[in-house]
Amino acid sequence: MTKPNKNTHRFQDVARRFSVGLLAFSGTLLVALIASWYLLLPNLTKIEVAGSVRDVHELKRYHDFLTAQLVSATEARNDLIIPIKDPLYRSLRAKKQDQPEFTDLVQSLRDVATSVVGNQSDVIYFNAIKIVEVNSRYHIKAHGRVQNIGPRSMTIVAQFIEKLRTLPFIESVHSSKFVRERTDTGEFYSPFEIEIILL
Amino acid sequence: MSIKKTTYRHVSVSALCAALGICSLLLGGVFIAKHIDAVSQAQEVSVPLVASLPTLERRLDTVKEQVEIAELHSAMQLGSHEERIRMYVVPEKIDLDRLIAIFEILGEHMKSEGVIQSMSPIEIGQEEVSAEYASVPVRVSFVANKEGVRQLFTLLKLAGILTISDALSDDERTLLFDRTESENPAGITALETFLSTDLLQYSLEPQPHDSAIRRSFATKNFESLLQNILQTSRLRDARRLLGSSFGKVLYEYELWPLPLMTFDSIKTEGGSLEGTNTLHIQLRVYRRL
């Protein structure tokens, strides 16, 4: 009688025995997962809110619904409290409130001038400052001159303009000329005409 | 031959079982991933949402209640402000006599106070018509000291502003509205009354109106908010200017409310607004179509 040889177990035999076990295991796992998905998970992830049981998507929808209702109710309340509802008046009042404060703008120009020349208040002199509305934008036109600083007057004009450009409420600054002239007494000065467009 | 057929059948069944087993494993993997996603969503999304929902529901109930109260209160109010807007602030026809009287009285009063030296004649330009309104440019110049300049610009800011509400910015109003929700929702009527108070009336006698609103919101938070608004908003400027003899003059001559005015241009000769300044102002006055 001969002994059986291990090498005679073929791959097909192994696969045949393994496949049934694989099917049994994975089939059982799949059934368990499906049962969990439809029976167990909803009980763990759904929450009762305002008398209804909701999953995460329904919760989000309910939250968005409440938020929209709140915004609408708040607007209705605020509208009722504000005493004057005339639409033309509200529109013109808004236009009025959007106009810049002239005194603050003039002070800003003076503050920038001080930052360029320090406490020498007679160096950057303004002949006139004008603010004008052009197509719903505000332009400031400043005329003046830099004096009492010797031959550096043109440099001071340039520095002044560069500093103005750094102000957050200014869109652009234009200067028509950079010149240096002399008075009758031989003193240097630089007249300037600056146009500032506000944001 | 029959042994070969049996073997072939065995191999086919095994292959089928293996294939089904692998498919089931793959499907199982998909379900495991969905489980993980559902649990993580529950942790990251549902829990915070559920925590925020009661606050949201409470706020909504409070605001809805305030809407009901405000609706009832509004129904009992007379529409006098709307009438005054249509008669004086943005009328159907610009009353030039009234406009000139305002400037003349303004000029005389400021001269008597010593804050302006002179006022130019008033030039009234041609009416311009746009889609929503018509407007008239008005040019006037002043020689004024620093206080005169301050009063002129305050007057320009207040021209056409009728109530306390109009003098506040959108942010200031929103802060007041939001504070009523948390402190005393029923106090919305007191806030409505305060906001609809005539600005000149308030400036001439602010105490009763401030006390009335404080009675409805007696907390430190509201007091601090109200103080902040009174100190930083146009209300402060209004109280200073309209609460002075100038406001009394406007009241006596029945020149309040002022017509709504904006500026087209302002020019100062000299660049400091300190000392004496010459101001050239082009204003715009409006009428409805």
Tab-separated table of C-alpha atoms in Angstrom:
chain	number	residue	atom	x	y	z
A	1	MET	CA	0.000	0.000	0.000
A	2	THR	CA	1.522	3.351	-0.967
A	3	LYS	CA	1.251	6.537	1.237
A	4	PRO	CA	-0.568	9.524	-0.291
A	5	ASN	CA	1.830	12.237	-1.647
A	6	LYS	CA	1.263	15.861	-0.405
A	7	ASN	CA	2.312	17.183	-3.758
A	8	THR	CA	-0.740	15.597	-5.293
A	9	HIS	CA	-3.137	18.223	-3.629
A	10	ARG	CA	-3.835	20.396	-6.588
A	11	PHE	CA	-4.656	24.048	-6.650
A	12	GLN	CA	-8.167	23.230	-7.778
A	13	ASP	CA	-8.741	21.161	-4.643
A	14	VAL	CA	-7.549	24.022	-2.389
A	15	ALA	CA	-9.606	26.565	-4.264
A	16	ARG	CA	-12.698	24.360	-4.145
A	17	ARG	CA	-12.505	24.016	-0.382
A	18	PHE	CA	-11.638	27.705	0.163
A	19	SER	CA	-14.371	29.150	-2.093
A	20	VAL	CA	-17.253	27.723	-0.093
A	21	GLY	CA	-15.869	29.124	3.131
A	22	LEU	CA	-15.220	32.476	1.483
A	23	LEU	CA	-18.776	32.628	0.188
A	24	ALA	CA	-20.209	31.658	3.556
A	25	PHE	CA	-18.162	34.279	5.409
A	26	SER	CA	-18.618	37.180	3.000
A	27	GLY	CA	-22.285	36.381	2.476
A	28	THR	CA	-22.893	36.418	6.220
A	29	LEU	CA	-20.911	39.658	6.583
A	30	LEU	CA	-22.867	41.323	3.782
A	31	VAL	CA	-26.221	40.313	5.247
A	32	ALA	CA	-25.139	41.614	8.662
A	33	LEU	CA	-23.994	44.928	7.189
A	34	ILE	CA	-27.231	45.369	5.219
A	35	ALA	CA	-29.266	44.630	8.329
A	36	SER	CA	-27.153	47.114	10.282
A	37	TRP	CA	-27.600	49.775	7.617
A	38	TYR	CA	-31.373	49.563	7.517
A	39	LEU	CA	-32.201	48.554	11.083
A	40	LEU	CA	-29.438	49.568	13.493
A	41	LEU	CA	-27.756	52.691	12.063
A	42	PRO	CA	-30.926	54.820	11.701
A	43	ASN	CA	-31.604	54.361	15.425
A	44	LEU	CA	-28.095	55.529	16.217
A	45	THR	CA	-27.799	58.472	13.790
A	46	LYS	CA	-31.301	59.897	13.584
A	47	ILE	CA	-32.353	62.430	16.185
A	48	GLU	CA	-35.777	63.652	17.179
A	49	VAL	CA	-36.087	67.389	16.759
A	50	ALA	CA	-39.301	69.423	16.876
A	51	GLY	CA	-41.443	66.308	16.960
A	52	SER	CA	-39.791	64.585	13.992
A	53	VAL	CA	-36.991	62.074	13.739
A	54	ARG	CA	-34.392	63.425	11.328
A	55	ASP	CA	-31.176	62.205	9.790
A	56	VAL	CA	-28.201	64.473	9.129
A	57	HIS	CA	-29.486	65.764	5.778
A	58	GLU	CA	-32.899	66.534	7.223
A	59	LEU	CA	-31.235	68.285	10.174
A	60	LYS	CA	-29.263	70.487	7.784
A	61	ARG	CA	-32.401	71.295	5.829
A	62	TYR	CA	-34.276	72.162	9.042
A	63	HIS	CA	-31.385	74.362	10.217
A	64	ASP	CA	-31.335	76.216	6.878
A	65	PHE	CA	-35.111	76.601	7.027
A	66	LEU	CA	-34.970	78.117	10.525
A	67	THR	CA	-32.117	80.431	9.518
A	68	ALA	CA	-34.047	81.695	6.486
A	69	GLN	CA	-37.162	82.232	8.628
A	70	LEU	CA	-35.105	84.137	11.195
A	71	VAL	CA	-33.564	86.410	8.551
A	72	SER	CA	-36.997	87.135	7.083
A	73	ALA	CA	-38.596	87.797	10.483
A	74	THR	CA	-35.695	90.037	11.544
A	75	GLU	CA	-36.003	92.086	8.352
A	76	ALA	CA	-39.770	92.406	8.849
A	77	ARG	CA	-39.288	93.511	12.458
A	78	ASN	CA	-36.573	96.046	11.619
A	79	ASP	CA	-38.688	97.415	8.798
A	80	LEU	CA	-41.680	97.869	11.086
A	81	ILE	CA	-39.628	99.681	13.735
A	82	ILE	CA	-38.021	102.180	11.377
A	83	PRO	CA	-40.548	104.997	11.359
A	84	ILE	CA	-40.250	106.346	7.831
A	85	LYS	CA	-40.867	103.984	4.973
A	86	ASP	CA	-40.986	106.396	2.050
A	87	PRO	CA	-38.666	104.701	-0.478
A	88	LEU	CA	-37.463	107.918	-2.139
A	89	TYR	CA	-36.607	109.416	1.248
A	90	ARG	CA	-34.726	106.261	2.298
A	91	SER	CA	-32.784	106.248	-0.947
A	92	LEU	CA	-31.785	109.921	-0.673
A	93	ARG	CA	-30.959	109.543	3.018
A	94	ALA	CA	-28.639	106.642	2.158
A	95	LYS	CA	-26.970	108.780	-0.533
A	96	LYS	CA	-26.520	111.538	2.033
A	97	GLN	CA	-25.044	109.181	4.622
A	98	ASP	CA	-22.574	107.836	2.051
A	99	GLN	CA	-21.111	111.292	1.421
A	100	PRO	CA	-17.615	111.662	2.886
A	101	GLU	CA	-16.893	113.993	5.797
A	102	PHE	CA	-15.105	116.999	4.345
A	103	THR	CA	-13.493	118.056	7.623
A	104	ASP	CA	-12.084	114.558	8.158
A	105	LEU	CA	-10.627	114.533	4.640
A	106	VAL	CA	-8.965	117.903	5.100
A	107	GLN	CA	-7.531	116.722	8.406
A	108	SER	CA	-6.214	113.565	6.713
A	109	LEU	CA	-4.367	115.649	4.124
A	110	ARG	CA	-2.851	117.753	6.892
A	111	ASP	CA	-1.859	114.658	8.856
A	112	VAL	CA	-0.059	113.250	5.817
A	113	ALA	CA	1.677	116.595	5.270
A	114	THR	CA	2.841	116.561	8.898
A	115	SER	CA	4.133	113.014	8.548
A	116	VAL	CA	6.259	114.092	5.575
A	117	VAL	CA	7.740	117.299	7.002
A	118	GLY	CA	7.276	116.845	10.745
A	119	ASN	CA	6.312	119.879	12.759
A	120	GLN	CA	7.333	122.378	10.085
A	121	SER	CA	3.807	123.648	9.501
A	122	ASP	CA	4.858	126.301	6.975
A	123	VAL	CA	6.360	123.863	4.447
A	124	ILE	CA	3.341	122.269	2.759
A	125	TYR	CA	0.815	125.036	2.253
A	126	PHE	CA	-2.645	124.552	0.755
A	127	ASN	CA	-4.191	127.407	-1.213
A	128	ALA	CA	-7.449	125.550	-1.637
A	129	ILE	CA	-8.979	122.129	-1.110
A	130	LYS	CA	-12.103	121.172	-2.972
A	131	ILE	CA	-14.222	118.045	-2.955
A	132	VAL	CA	-16.563	117.447	-5.859
A	133	GLU	CA	-18.868	114.592	-6.828
A	134	VAL	CA	-18.194	113.248	-10.322
A	135	ASN	CA	-20.431	110.385	-11.531
A	136	SER	CA	-21.069	109.104	-7.992
A	137	ARG	CA	-17.342	109.199	-7.156
A	138	TYR	CA	-15.704	111.885	-5.020
A	139	HIS	CA	-12.647	113.784	-6.220
A	140	ILE	CA	-10.489	115.996	-4.038
A	141	LYS	CA	-8.519	118.752	-5.731
A	142	ALA	CA	-5.785	120.293	-3.640
A	143	HIS	CA	-3.778	123.292	-4.771
A	144	GLY	CA	-0.824	124.570	-2.855
A	145	ARG	CA	2.919	124.734	-2.681
A	146	VAL	CA	5.910	123.371	-0.873
A	147	GLN	CA	8.149	126.152	0.393
A	148	ASN	CA	10.747	126.985	3.036
A	149	ILE	CA	12.597	123.713	2.457
A	150	GLY	CA	15.220	124.840	-0.067
A	151	PRO	CA	15.911	122.856	-3.237
A	152	ARG	CA	14.174	119.751	-1.812
A	153	SER	CA	10.748	121.198	-2.516
A	154	MET	CA	10.049	118.937	-5.515
A	155	THR	CA	11.154	115.883	-3.539
A	156	ILE	CA	8.752	116.815	-0.768
A	157	VAL	CA	5.904	117.067	-3.291
A	158	ALA	CA	6.733	113.573	-4.547
A	159	GLN	CA	6.943	112.193	-1.002
A	160	PHE	CA	3.641	113.807	-0.108
A	161	ILE	CA	1.931	112.209	-3.106
A	162	GLU	CA	3.436	108.798	-2.362
A	163	LYS	CA	2.201	108.959	1.227
A	164	LEU	CA	-1.279	109.968	0.082
A	165	ARG	CA	-1.412	106.841	-2.079
A	166	THR	CA	-1.018	104.686	1.034
A	167	LEU	CA	-4.240	105.971	2.618
A	168	PRO	CA	-6.884	103.187	2.606
A	169	PHE	CA	-9.778	105.345	1.386
A	170	ILE	CA	-7.901	106.706	-1.656
A	171	GLU	CA	-8.100	104.991	-5.026
A	172	SER	CA	-5.621	107.122	-6.940
A	173	VAL	CA	-3.609	110.328	-6.788
A	174	HIS	CA	-2.624	112.364	-9.843
A	175	SER	CA	-0.328	115.313	-10.010
A	176	SER	CA	-0.203	117.527	-13.054
A	177	LYS	CA	3.364	118.726	-12.633
A	178	PHE	CA	6.561	118.535	-10.647
A	179	VAL	CA	8.350	121.878	-10.906
A	180	ARG	CA	10.681	123.946	-8.846
A	181	GLU	CA	10.560	127.712	-9.075
A	182	ARG	CA	12.131	130.667	-7.361
A	183	THR	CA	10.509	133.590	-5.659
A	184	ASP	CA	11.680	137.141	-6.239
A	185	THR	CA	13.927	136.747	-3.216
A	186	GLY	CA	15.521	133.606	-4.642
A	187	GLU	CA	13.747	131.094	-2.386
A	188	PHE	CA	12.847	127.735	-3.894
A	189	TYR	CA	9.258	126.539	-3.938
A	190	SER	CA	7.193	123.913	-5.808
A	191	PRO	CA	3.567	124.587	-6.623
A	192	PHE	CA	1.343	121.503	-6.846
A	193	GLU	CA	-2.075	120.573	-8.144
A	194	ILE	CA	-3.167	117.172	-6.902
A	195	GLU	CA	-6.305	115.298	-7.796
A	196	ILE	CA	-7.328	112.477	-5.466
A	197	ILE	CA	-10.047	109.981	-6.318
A	198	LEU	CA	-11.700	108.387	-3.293
A	199	LEU	CA	-12.766	104.755	-3.133
B	1	MET	CA	-15.393	10.165	-19.099
B	2	SER	CA	-17.898	10.568	-16.210
B	3	ILE	CA	-14.997	11.362	-13.847
B	4	LYS	CA	-13.976	14.236	-16.134
B	5	LYS	CA	-17.552	15.606	-16.175
B	6	THR	CA	-17.754	15.454	-12.364
B	7	THR	CA	-14.421	17.219	-12.060
B	8	TYR	CA	-15.538	19.912	-14.502
B	9	ARG	CA	-18.775	20.445	-12.512
B	10	HIS	CA	-16.834	20.719	-9.251
B	11	VAL	CA	-14.489	23.324	-10.717
B	12	SER	CA	-17.433	25.406	-12.044
B	13	VAL	CA	-19.222	25.443	-8.700
B	14	SER	CA	-16.032	26.400	-6.902
B	15	ALA	CA	-15.376	29.210	-9.330
B	16	LEU	CA	-18.912	30.505	-8.875
B	17	CYS	CA	-18.634	30.363	-5.100
B	18	ALA	CA	-15.309	32.146	-5.196
B	19	ALA	CA	-16.672	34.851	-7.495
B	20	LEU	CA	-19.757	35.342	-5.346
B	21	GLY	CA	-17.606	35.408	-2.244
B	22	ILE	CA	-15.333	38.092	-3.683
B	23	CYS	CA	-18.321	40.183	-4.842
B	24	SER	CA	-19.886	39.896	-1.414
B	25	LEU	CA	-16.629	41.006	0.176
B	26	LEU	CA	-16.444	44.012	-2.103
B	27	LEU	CA	-20.052	44.972	-1.380
B	28	GLY	CA	-19.371	44.480	2.292
B	29	GLY	CA	-16.456	46.892	1.986
B	30	VAL	CA	-18.746	49.470	0.425
B	31	PHE	CA	-21.217	49.110	3.260
B	32	ILE	CA	-18.465	49.428	5.856
B	33	ALA	CA	-17.338	52.689	4.208
B	34	LYS	CA	-20.933	53.981	4.278
B	35	HIS	CA	-21.194	53.079	7.944
B	36	ILE	CA	-18.004	54.992	8.720
B	37	ASP	CA	-19.255	58.009	6.759
B	38	ALA	CA	-22.645	57.977	8.501
B	39	VAL	CA	-21.111	57.785	11.971
B	40	SER	CA	-18.559	60.539	11.257
B	41	GLN	CA	-21.292	62.778	9.813
B	42	ALA	CA	-23.353	62.190	12.911
B	43	GLN	CA	-20.405	63.270	15.060
B	44	GLU	CA	-19.217	66.231	13.011
B	45	VAL	CA	-22.471	67.612	11.622
B	46	SER	CA	-25.489	66.396	13.518
B	47	VAL	CA	-24.205	67.014	17.024
B	48	PRO	CA	-23.271	70.696	16.455
B	49	LEU	CA	-26.511	71.258	14.497
B	50	VAL	CA	-28.615	69.787	17.266
B	51	ALA	CA	-26.783	71.971	19.792
B	52	SER	CA	-27.582	75.149	17.818
B	53	LEU	CA	-31.209	74.393	16.961
B	54	PRO	CA	-32.818	75.286	20.333
B	55	THR	CA	-31.152	78.747	20.289
B	56	LEU	CA	-32.290	79.304	16.730
B	57	GLU	CA	-35.853	78.265	17.534
B	58	ARG	CA	-35.942	80.513	20.607
B	59	ARG	CA	-34.621	83.500	18.627
B	60	LEU	CA	-37.171	82.909	15.897
B	61	ASP	CA	-40.028	82.760	18.421
B	62	THR	CA	-38.773	85.975	20.060
B	63	VAL	CA	-38.461	87.854	16.784
B	64	LYS	CA	-41.880	86.647	15.580
B	65	GLU	CA	-43.386	87.870	18.834
B	66	GLN	CA	-41.668	91.223	18.313
B	67	VAL	CA	-43.072	91.416	14.784
B	68	GLU	CA	-46.598	90.957	16.143
B	69	ILE	CA	-46.070	93.613	18.797
B	70	ALA	CA	-44.513	96.021	16.293
B	71	GLU	CA	-47.378	95.462	13.833
B	72	LEU	CA	-49.967	96.290	16.486
B	73	HIS	CA	-48.008	99.332	17.607
B	74	SER	CA	-47.533	100.596	14.029
B	75	ALA	CA	-51.227	100.268	13.312
B	76	MET	CA	-51.951	102.655	16.170
B	77	GLN	CA	-49.451	105.282	15.014
B	78	LEU	CA	-50.489	108.203	12.853
B	79	GLY	CA	-48.540	108.735	9.657
B	80	SER	CA	-47.391	112.251	10.553
B	81	HIS	CA	-43.750	111.635	9.757
B	82	GLU	CA	-44.596	110.478	6.254
B	83	GLU	CA	-46.712	113.596	5.732
B	84	ARG	CA	-43.916	115.886	6.917
B	85	ILE	CA	-41.463	114.137	4.611
B	86	ARG	CA	-43.758	114.825	1.679
B	87	MET	CA	-44.463	118.413	2.711
B	88	TYR	CA	-41.051	119.679	3.757
B	89	VAL	CA	-38.181	117.230	3.314
B	90	VAL	CA	-38.695	115.824	-0.192
B	91	PRO	CA	-41.811	117.706	-1.332
B	92	GLU	CA	-43.520	117.674	-4.698
B	93	LYS	CA	-42.498	121.285	-5.240
B	94	ILE	CA	-39.427	122.972	-3.772
B	95	ASP	CA	-40.449	125.916	-1.603
B	96	LEU	CA	-37.751	128.430	-2.553
B	97	ASP	CA	-39.077	131.061	-0.118
B	98	ARG	CA	-38.722	128.626	2.762
B	99	LEU	CA	-35.269	127.582	1.546
B	100	ILE	CA	-34.032	131.188	1.388
B	101	ALA	CA	-35.605	131.918	4.782
B	102	ILE	CA	-33.652	128.988	6.256
B	103	PHE	CA	-30.358	130.352	4.954
B	104	GLU	CA	-31.146	133.917	6.001
B	105	ILE	CA	-32.059	132.910	9.520
B	106	LEU	CA	-29.074	130.588	9.647
B	107	GLY	CA	-26.766	133.386	8.513
B	108	GLU	CA	-28.187	135.928	10.972
B	109	HIS	CA	-28.001	133.513	13.863
B	110	MET	CA	-24.410	132.507	13.117
B	111	LYS	CA	-23.349	136.135	12.719
B	112	SER	CA	-24.927	136.988	16.064
B	113	GLU	CA	-22.949	134.134	17.611
B	114	GLY	CA	-19.798	135.473	15.970
B	115	VAL	CA	-19.008	132.232	14.175
B	116	ILE	CA	-19.371	133.630	10.677
B	117	GLN	CA	-18.288	137.006	9.357
B	118	SER	CA	-20.351	137.020	6.198
B	119	MET	CA	-22.601	135.004	3.950
B	120	SER	CA	-22.858	135.502	0.192
B	121	PRO	CA	-26.107	135.873	-1.696
B	122	ILE	CA	-27.755	132.529	-2.435
B	123	GLU	CA	-27.655	131.426	-6.070
B	124	ILE	CA	-30.256	128.952	-7.188
B	125	GLY	CA	-29.493	127.016	-10.340
B	126	GLN	CA	-31.602	125.256	-12.945
B	127	GLU	CA	-33.631	122.238	-11.961
B	128	GLU	CA	-32.288	118.882	-13.143
B	129	VAL	CA	-34.616	115.939	-13.582
B	130	SER	CA	-33.578	112.303	-13.180
B	131	ALA	CA	-35.572	109.063	-13.156
B	132	GLU	CA	-36.568	109.160	-9.480
B	133	TYR	CA	-36.484	112.824	-8.498
B	134	ALA	CA	-35.718	116.378	-9.544
B	135	SER	CA	-33.096	118.527	-7.846
B	136	VAL	CA	-31.926	122.107	-7.743
B	137	PRO	CA	-28.320	123.222	-7.140
B	138	VAL	CA	-27.866	125.996	-4.565
B	139	ARG	CA	-24.584	127.913	-4.249
B	140	VAL	CA	-23.612	129.877	-1.175
B	141	SER	CA	-20.348	131.005	0.404
B	142	PHE	CA	-19.414	131.781	3.980
B	143	VAL	CA	-16.481	133.356	5.764
B	144	ALA	CA	-16.439	131.407	8.994
B	145	ASN	CA	-14.206	130.509	11.913
B	146	LYS	CA	-13.601	126.960	13.068
B	147	GLU	CA	-16.811	126.802	15.103
B	148	GLY	CA	-18.766	128.283	12.204
B	149	VAL	CA	-17.375	125.633	9.871
B	150	ARG	CA	-18.322	122.915	12.364
B	151	GLN	CA	-21.888	124.234	12.670
B	152	LEU	CA	-22.281	124.553	8.908
B	153	PHE	CA	-21.193	120.981	8.255
B	154	THR	CA	-23.352	119.682	11.100
B	155	LEU	CA	-26.327	121.489	9.619
B	156	LEU	CA	-25.574	120.016	6.210
B	157	LYS	CA	-25.451	116.540	7.770
B	158	LEU	CA	-28.757	117.065	9.565
B	159	ALA	CA	-30.642	118.701	6.683
B	160	GLY	CA	-33.516	116.333	5.868
B	161	ILE	CA	-32.988	114.098	8.888
B	162	LEU	CA	-36.314	113.945	10.700
B	163	THR	CA	-36.191	111.354	13.506
B	164	ILE	CA	-33.689	109.768	15.870
B	165	SER	CA	-33.754	106.660	13.687
B	166	ASP	CA	-32.685	108.685	10.643
B	167	ALA	CA	-29.710	110.074	12.554
B	168	LEU	CA	-28.353	106.588	13.317
B	169	SER	CA	-26.297	104.422	11.002
B	170	ASP	CA	-27.542	100.988	9.885
B	171	ASP	CA	-25.059	99.319	12.250
B	172	GLU	CA	-26.216	101.356	15.238
B	173	ARG	CA	-29.854	100.513	14.555
B	174	THR	CA	-29.029	96.820	14.128
B	175	LEU	CA	-27.185	96.787	17.464
B	176	LEU	CA	-30.212	98.295	19.200
B	177	PHE	CA	-32.616	95.846	17.557
B	178	ASP	CA	-30.461	92.849	18.462
B	179	ARG	CA	-30.135	94.013	22.046
B	180	THR	CA	-33.917	94.049	22.498
B	181	GLU	CA	-34.052	90.337	21.645
B	182	SER	CA	-31.707	89.351	24.412
B	183	GLU	CA	-32.775	91.845	27.083
B	184	ASN	CA	-36.470	92.615	26.772
B	185	PRO	CA	-38.323	91.563	23.607
B	186	ALA	CA	-41.490	93.349	24.694
B	187	GLY	CA	-39.473	96.560	24.953
B	188	ILE	CA	-39.565	96.757	21.169
B	189	THR	CA	-42.431	99.274	21.448
B	190	ALA	CA	-40.313	101.533	23.658
B	191	LEU	CA	-37.495	101.330	21.122
B	192	GLU	CA	-39.910	102.083	18.290
B	193	THR	CA	-41.180	105.146	20.145
B	194	PHE	CA	-37.629	106.322	20.830
B	195	LEU	CA	-36.533	105.893	17.230
B	196	SER	CA	-39.549	107.714	15.836
B	197	THR	CA	-39.040	110.751	18.083
B	198	ASP	CA	-38.613	113.994	16.168
B	199	LEU	CA	-34.932	114.932	16.168
B	200	LEU	CA	-35.441	118.630	16.987
B	201	GLN	CA	-37.848	117.776	19.800
B	202	TYR	CA	-35.312	115.273	21.144
B	203	SER	CA	-32.386	117.691	20.897
B	204	LEU	CA	-34.221	120.478	22.701
B	205	GLU	CA	-35.231	118.162	25.529
B	206	PRO	CA	-33.405	114.826	25.476
B	207	GLN	CA	-33.854	113.777	29.123
B	208	PRO	CA	-37.466	112.488	29.030
B	209	HIS	CA	-36.803	110.416	25.913
B	210	ASP	CA	-33.541	108.945	27.229
B	211	SER	CA	-35.237	108.088	30.560
B	212	ALA	CA	-38.162	106.373	28.832
B	213	ILE	CA	-35.953	104.049	26.813
B	214	ARG	CA	-33.734	103.346	29.824
B	215	ARG	CA	-36.794	102.256	31.843
B	216	SER	CA	-37.512	99.499	29.306
B	217	PHE	CA	-33.906	98.265	29.158
B	218	ALA	CA	-32.404	98.657	32.575
B	219	THR	CA	-29.268	96.537	32.143
B	220	LYS	CA	-25.686	97.785	32.125
B	221	ASN	CA	-25.108	96.337	28.661
B	222	PHE	CA	-27.899	98.361	27.123
B	223	GLU	CA	-26.898	101.473	29.041
B	224	SER	CA	-23.366	101.161	27.753
B	225	LEU	CA	-24.620	100.676	24.174
B	226	LEU	CA	-26.938	103.673	24.431
B	227	GLN	CA	-24.176	105.866	25.858
B	228	ASN	CA	-21.853	104.815	23.077
B	229	ILE	CA	-24.432	105.671	20.427
B	230	LEU	CA	-25.260	109.014	22.026
B	231	GLN	CA	-21.567	109.938	22.103
B	232	THR	CA	-20.487	108.823	18.649
B	233	SER	CA	-23.433	109.105	16.319
B	234	ARG	CA	-25.034	112.078	14.611
B	235	LEU	CA	-27.228	112.286	17.686
B	236	ARG	CA	-24.350	113.903	19.501
B	237	ASP	CA	-23.962	116.528	16.751
B	238	ALA	CA	-27.740	117.042	16.655
B	239	ARG	CA	-27.944	117.572	20.413
B	240	ARG	CA	-25.123	120.113	20.269
B	241	LEU	CA	-26.481	122.148	17.363
B	242	LEU	CA	-30.255	121.701	17.560
B	243	GLY	CA	-30.194	121.766	21.355
B	244	SER	CA	-28.734	125.260	21.268
B	245	SER	CA	-30.408	128.558	20.468
B	246	PHE	CA	-30.199	127.625	16.797
B	247	GLY	CA	-32.684	124.799	17.323
B	248	LYS	CA	-35.001	127.143	19.188
B	249	VAL	CA	-34.853	129.590	16.264
B	250	LEU	CA	-35.767	126.821	13.831
B	251	TYR	CA	-38.653	125.837	16.096
B	252	GLU	CA	-39.937	129.396	16.542
B	253	TYR	CA	-39.863	130.161	12.840
B	254	GLU	CA	-41.369	126.737	11.978
B	255	LEU	CA	-38.446	125.937	9.713
B	256	TRP	CA	-38.128	122.341	10.887
B	257	PRO	CA	-37.845	119.836	9.313
B	258	LEU	CA	-35.208	121.116	6.925
B	259	PRO	CA	-35.301	120.092	3.272
B	260	LEU	CA	-33.023	117.184	2.474
B	261	MET	CA	-29.719	118.468	1.128
B	262	THR	CA	-26.565	116.845	-0.142
B	263	PHE	CA	-23.421	118.569	-1.352
B	264	ASP	CA	-22.146	118.614	-4.923
B	265	SER	CA	-18.928	120.374	-4.010
B	266	ILE	CA	-17.246	122.086	-1.089
B	267	LYS	CA	-14.195	124.264	-1.432
B	268	THR	CA	-12.162	125.846	1.301
B	269	GLU	CA	-9.596	128.479	0.597
B	270	GLY	CA	-6.676	127.646	2.826
B	271	GLY	CA	-6.055	124.134	3.951
B	272	SER	CA	-6.554	123.956	7.646
B	273	LEU	CA	-10.113	124.906	8.608
B	274	GLU	CA	-8.447	126.587	11.582
B	275	GLY	CA	-8.727	130.348	11.908
B	276	THR	CA	-10.955	132.042	9.371
B	277	ASN	CA	-11.955	130.177	6.251
B	278	THR	CA	-13.831	131.008	3.107
B	279	LEU	CA	-16.129	128.136	2.242
B	280	HIS	CA	-17.831	127.802	-1.124
B	281	ILE	CA	-20.584	125.189	-1.034
B	282	GLN	CA	-22.789	123.880	-3.791
B	283	LEU	CA	-25.731	122.022	-2.268
B	284	ARG	CA	-28.532	120.104	-3.906
B	285	VAL	CA	-32.173	120.231	-2.780
B	286	TYR	CA	-34.639	117.578	-3.929
B	287	ARG	CA	-38.262	117.194	-4.877
B	288	ARG	CA	-40.266	114.122	-5.809
B	289	LEU	CA	-41.716	113.674	-9.304
